[in-house]
Amino acid sequence: MGIIESFGTGIGEAKRALEENGSPTLYYKTFDITDNVTSVVIPVNEEYMEIKDDTKPKKKIGIESETQEIKQIILNSNYSSSTKRKLIQIFEQLGTEILGNSKIVEVLGCSETTATSYIKKMRDELHIIHAVEGSGKGKYVFRQ
C-alpha cells in the first residue's frame, strides 16, 4: 500500500487514522501458538482500491492545485522567511490530518505557545485552516 510507520506512533495512530477516513477496523491475525508471530492486518478501504485500480477518477489535479494555492498564500504573506518555512513544514507534514498544538509541537519541536501562534496565523490571518467540530477544542484541518 506504500505506507510506512517510522515515527514510533504505532497501532493507536493507525486505528485513529482508519476511523477518521472511514476504513474498516484493523485486526490481529492469529497464528499457531508455536509460531511466535504477531501480525496486524489493515483492511484496504474500497475507495483506495478503486483509485489504485483506476476504476475511480483521481482528484490529484485538484489536490495539487490546492496544495500550491496554500503554499502560495504562505509565501505571499509578510512573515519572515523562517516563519514561512515553518508554516510550509506544518502544511507538508500535517496537510491531511486533524491538527492542534500538540501536533505542531511534535513536527517543529517548538513550545505550546509558539504552536498556538502558528495556529492563529494560519486560522485568523491566512485563513488556510478551519476548526473541526466533534474532535475536541483546538482541532483544525487545512482547507480543501
PDB file of C-alpha atoms in Angstrom:
ATOM      1  CA  MET A   1       0.000   0.000   0.000  1.00  0.00           C
ATOM      2  CA  GLY A   2       3.002   2.313   0.203  1.00  0.00           C
ATOM      3  CA  ILE A   3       2.523   3.042   3.895  1.00  0.00           C
ATOM      4  CA  ILE A   4       5.393   3.152   6.378  1.00  0.00           C
ATOM      5  CA  GLU A   5       5.253   3.802  10.088  1.00  0.00           C
ATOM      6  CA  SER A   6       8.543   5.412  11.012  1.00  0.00           C
ATOM      7  CA  PHE A   7       7.738   7.861  13.792  1.00  0.00           C
ATOM      8  CA  GLY A   8       7.015   5.427  16.633  1.00  0.00           C
ATOM      9  CA  THR A   9       3.332   6.319  16.864  1.00  0.00           C
ATOM     10  CA  GLY A  10       2.237   2.725  16.466  1.00  0.00           C
ATOM     11  CA  ILE A  11      -1.035   0.923  16.252  1.00  0.00           C
ATOM     12  CA  GLY A  12      -3.024   3.587  18.128  1.00  0.00           C
ATOM     13  CA  GLU A  13      -2.316   6.138  15.399  1.00  0.00           C
ATOM     14  CA  ALA A  14      -3.244   3.594  12.714  1.00  0.00           C
ATOM     15  CA  LYS A  15      -6.549   2.881  14.470  1.00  0.00           C
ATOM     16  CA  ARG A  16      -7.381   6.604  14.687  1.00  0.00           C
ATOM     17  CA  ALA A  17      -6.483   7.192  11.035  1.00  0.00           C
ATOM     18  CA  LEU A  18      -8.608   4.260   9.872  1.00  0.00           C
ATOM     19  CA  GLU A  19     -11.573   5.513  11.883  1.00  0.00           C
ATOM     20  CA  GLU A  20     -11.179   9.090  10.598  1.00  0.00           C
ATOM     21  CA  ASN A  21     -11.093   8.091   6.937  1.00  0.00           C
ATOM     22  CA  GLY A  22     -13.932   5.575   7.141  1.00  0.00           C
ATOM     23  CA  SER A  23     -11.796   2.475   6.634  1.00  0.00           C
ATOM     24  CA  PRO A  24     -12.554  -0.904   8.183  1.00  0.00           C
ATOM     25  CA  THR A  25     -11.012  -1.523  11.617  1.00  0.00           C
ATOM     26  CA  LEU A  26      -7.636  -3.242  11.782  1.00  0.00           C
ATOM     27  CA  TYR A  27      -7.453  -6.679  13.338  1.00  0.00           C
ATOM     28  CA  TYR A  28      -4.846  -9.116  14.570  1.00  0.00           C
ATOM     29  CA  LYS A  29      -4.164 -12.239  12.544  1.00  0.00           C
ATOM     30  CA  THR A  30      -3.711 -15.263  14.748  1.00  0.00           C
ATOM     31  CA  PHE A  31      -1.184 -17.967  14.043  1.00  0.00           C
ATOM     32  CA  ASP A  32      -0.410 -21.287  15.660  1.00  0.00           C
ATOM     33  CA  ILE A  33       0.720 -20.762  19.250  1.00  0.00           C
ATOM     34  CA  THR A  34       4.159 -22.137  18.372  1.00  0.00           C
ATOM     35  CA  ASP A  35       4.821 -19.609  15.560  1.00  0.00           C
ATOM     36  CA  ASN A  36       5.854 -16.690  17.833  1.00  0.00           C
ATOM     37  CA  VAL A  37       4.436 -14.203  15.288  1.00  0.00           C
ATOM     38  CA  THR A  38       2.087 -11.255  15.669  1.00  0.00           C
ATOM     39  CA  SER A  39       0.505  -9.735  12.599  1.00  0.00           C
ATOM     40  CA  VAL A  40      -1.720  -6.681  12.347  1.00  0.00           C
ATOM     41  CA  VAL A  41      -3.984  -6.640   9.310  1.00  0.00           C
ATOM     42  CA  ILE A  42      -5.100  -3.271   7.963  1.00  0.00           C
ATOM     43  CA  PRO A  43      -8.026  -3.791   5.598  1.00  0.00           C
ATOM     44  CA  VAL A  44      -7.906  -1.715   2.439  1.00  0.00           C
ATOM     45  CA  ASN A  45     -10.569   0.942   2.055  1.00  0.00           C
ATOM     46  CA  GLU A  46     -12.703   0.232  -1.042  1.00  0.00           C
ATOM     47  CA  GLU A  47     -12.243   3.812  -2.276  1.00  0.00           C
ATOM     48  CA  TYR A  48      -8.457   3.344  -2.157  1.00  0.00           C
ATOM     49  CA  MET A  49      -8.708   0.191  -4.255  1.00  0.00           C
ATOM     50  CA  GLU A  50     -10.930   1.948  -6.810  1.00  0.00           C
ATOM     51  CA  ILE A  51      -8.350   4.703  -7.154  1.00  0.00           C
ATOM     52  CA  LYS A  52      -5.460   2.230  -7.244  1.00  0.00           C
ATOM     53  CA  ASP A  53      -7.154   0.115  -9.919  1.00  0.00           C
ATOM     54  CA  ASP A  54      -8.099   3.211 -11.963  1.00  0.00           C
ATOM     55  CA  THR A  55     -11.802   2.448 -11.664  1.00  0.00           C
ATOM     56  CA  LYS A  56     -12.477   5.729  -9.873  1.00  0.00           C
ATOM     57  CA  PRO A  57     -11.399   9.120 -11.190  1.00  0.00           C
ATOM     58  CA  LYS A  58      -8.487  10.595  -9.271  1.00  0.00           C
ATOM     59  CA  LYS A  59      -8.714  14.061  -7.760  1.00  0.00           C
ATOM     60  CA  LYS A  60      -4.969  14.519  -7.887  1.00  0.00           C
ATOM     61  CA  ILE A  61      -5.059  17.669 -10.008  1.00  0.00           C
ATOM     62  CA  GLY A  62      -7.391  19.360  -7.530  1.00  0.00           C
ATOM     63  CA  ILE A  63      -5.254  18.299  -4.596  1.00  0.00           C
ATOM     64  CA  GLU A  64      -2.083  19.523  -6.302  1.00  0.00           C
ATOM     65  CA  SER A  65      -3.613  22.891  -7.165  1.00  0.00           C
ATOM     66  CA  GLU A  66      -4.954  23.310  -3.607  1.00  0.00           C
ATOM     67  CA  THR A  67      -1.505  22.404  -2.255  1.00  0.00           C
ATOM     68  CA  GLN A  68       0.117  25.016  -4.474  1.00  0.00           C
ATOM     69  CA  GLU A  69      -2.512  27.596  -3.527  1.00  0.00           C
ATOM     70  CA  ILE A  70      -1.947  27.119   0.208  1.00  0.00           C
ATOM     71  CA  LYS A  71       1.830  27.243  -0.217  1.00  0.00           C
ATOM     72  CA  GLN A  72       1.477  30.397  -2.315  1.00  0.00           C
ATOM     73  CA  ILE A  73      -0.665  32.053   0.364  1.00  0.00           C
ATOM     74  CA  ILE A  74       2.075  31.312   2.892  1.00  0.00           C
ATOM     75  CA  LEU A  75       4.826  32.553   0.564  1.00  0.00           C
ATOM     76  CA  ASN A  76       2.915  35.763  -0.205  1.00  0.00           C
ATOM     77  CA  SER A  77       2.477  36.592   3.480  1.00  0.00           C
ATOM     78  CA  ASN A  78       4.503  39.271   5.246  1.00  0.00           C
ATOM     79  CA  TYR A  79       6.040  36.769   7.652  1.00  0.00           C
ATOM     80  CA  SER A  80       9.777  36.200   7.959  1.00  0.00           C
ATOM     81  CA  SER A  81      11.340  33.542   5.755  1.00  0.00           C
ATOM     82  CA  SER A  82      11.825  31.377   8.863  1.00  0.00           C
ATOM     83  CA  THR A  83       8.123  31.579   9.761  1.00  0.00           C
ATOM     84  CA  LYS A  84       7.141  30.848   6.157  1.00  0.00           C
ATOM     85  CA  ARG A  85       9.387  27.751   6.131  1.00  0.00           C
ATOM     86  CA  LYS A  86       7.837  26.518   9.359  1.00  0.00           C
ATOM     87  CA  LEU A  87       4.264  27.087   8.144  1.00  0.00           C
ATOM     88  CA  ILE A  88       5.063  25.167   4.948  1.00  0.00           C
ATOM     89  CA  GLN A  89       6.646  22.402   7.035  1.00  0.00           C
ATOM     90  CA  ILE A  90       3.455  22.163   9.111  1.00  0.00           C
ATOM     91  CA  PHE A  91       1.360  22.007   5.934  1.00  0.00           C
ATOM     92  CA  GLU A  92       3.560  19.409   4.256  1.00  0.00           C
ATOM     93  CA  GLN A  93       3.616  17.122   7.296  1.00  0.00           C
ATOM     94  CA  LEU A  94       0.060  17.602   8.579  1.00  0.00           C
ATOM     95  CA  GLY A  95      -1.825  18.703   5.454  1.00  0.00           C
ATOM     96  CA  THR A  96      -4.405  15.910   5.560  1.00  0.00           C
ATOM     97  CA  GLU A  97      -4.544  15.379   9.327  1.00  0.00           C
ATOM     98  CA  ILE A  98      -6.517  16.946  12.122  1.00  0.00           C
ATOM     99  CA  LEU A  99      -4.022  19.181  13.871  1.00  0.00           C
ATOM    100  CA  GLY A 100      -3.696  21.052  17.105  1.00  0.00           C
ATOM    101  CA  ASN A 101      -0.943  22.421  19.318  1.00  0.00           C
ATOM    102  CA  SER A 102       0.464  19.004  20.180  1.00  0.00           C
ATOM    103  CA  LYS A 103       0.878  18.008  16.512  1.00  0.00           C
ATOM    104  CA  ILE A 104       2.680  21.262  15.718  1.00  0.00           C
ATOM    105  CA  VAL A 105       4.928  20.838  18.761  1.00  0.00           C
ATOM    106  CA  GLU A 106       5.714  17.318  17.510  1.00  0.00           C
ATOM    107  CA  VAL A 107       6.512  18.490  13.962  1.00  0.00           C
ATOM    108  CA  LEU A 108       8.545  21.591  14.836  1.00  0.00           C
ATOM    109  CA  GLY A 109       9.862  20.751  18.290  1.00  0.00           C
ATOM    110  CA  CYS A 110       8.606  24.135  19.489  1.00  0.00           C
ATOM    111  CA  SER A 111       6.782  25.261  22.628  1.00  0.00           C
ATOM    112  CA  GLU A 112       2.986  25.157  23.072  1.00  0.00           C
ATOM    113  CA  THR A 113       2.937  28.969  22.972  1.00  0.00           C
ATOM    114  CA  THR A 114       4.758  29.019  19.643  1.00  0.00           C
ATOM    115  CA  ALA A 115       2.424  26.329  18.273  1.00  0.00           C
ATOM    116  CA  THR A 116      -0.566  28.464  19.299  1.00  0.00           C
ATOM    117  CA  SER A 117       0.889  31.459  17.461  1.00  0.00           C
ATOM    118  CA  TYR A 118       1.263  29.380  14.267  1.00  0.00           C
ATOM    119  CA  ILE A 119      -2.351  28.217  14.561  1.00  0.00           C
ATOM    120  CA  LYS A 120      -3.522  31.822  14.959  1.00  0.00           C
ATOM    121  CA  LYS A 121      -1.529  32.897  11.902  1.00  0.00           C
ATOM    122  CA  MET A 122      -2.954  30.057   9.778  1.00  0.00           C
ATOM    123  CA  ARG A 123      -6.530  30.476  11.077  1.00  0.00           C
ATOM    124  CA  ASP A 124      -7.016  34.201  11.636  1.00  0.00           C
ATOM    125  CA  GLU A 125      -4.602  35.824   9.208  1.00  0.00           C
ATOM    126  CA  LEU A 126      -4.003  33.414   6.314  1.00  0.00           C
ATOM    127  CA  HIS A 127      -7.368  31.598   6.547  1.00  0.00           C
ATOM    128  CA  ILE A 128      -5.838  28.281   5.469  1.00  0.00           C
ATOM    129  CA  ILE A 129      -7.166  26.197   8.360  1.00  0.00           C
ATOM    130  CA  HIS A 130     -10.581  25.936   9.963  1.00  0.00           C
ATOM    131  CA  ALA A 131     -11.916  24.390  13.158  1.00  0.00           C
ATOM    132  CA  VAL A 132     -13.126  20.798  13.144  1.00  0.00           C
ATOM    133  CA  GLU A 133     -16.297  20.042  15.072  1.00  0.00           C
ATOM    134  CA  GLY A 134     -16.578  16.874  17.116  1.00  0.00           C
ATOM    135  CA  SER A 135     -12.825  16.369  17.533  1.00  0.00           C
ATOM    136  CA  GLY A 136     -12.337  18.420  20.675  1.00  0.00           C
ATOM    137  CA  LYS A 137     -11.399  22.030  21.289  1.00  0.00           C
ATOM    138  CA  GLY A 138      -8.498  23.477  19.332  1.00  0.00           C
ATOM    139  CA  LYS A 139      -8.558  20.986  16.446  1.00  0.00           C
ATOM    140  CA  TYR A 140      -8.187  22.193  12.872  1.00  0.00           C
ATOM    141  CA  VAL A 141      -7.739  20.996   9.299  1.00  0.00           C
ATOM    142  CA  PHE A 142      -6.309  22.686   6.256  1.00  0.00           C
ATOM    143  CA  ARG A 143      -8.975  23.924   3.894  1.00  0.00           C
ATOM    144  CA  GLN A 144      -9.771  21.686   0.960  1.00  0.00           C
TER     145      GLN A 144
END
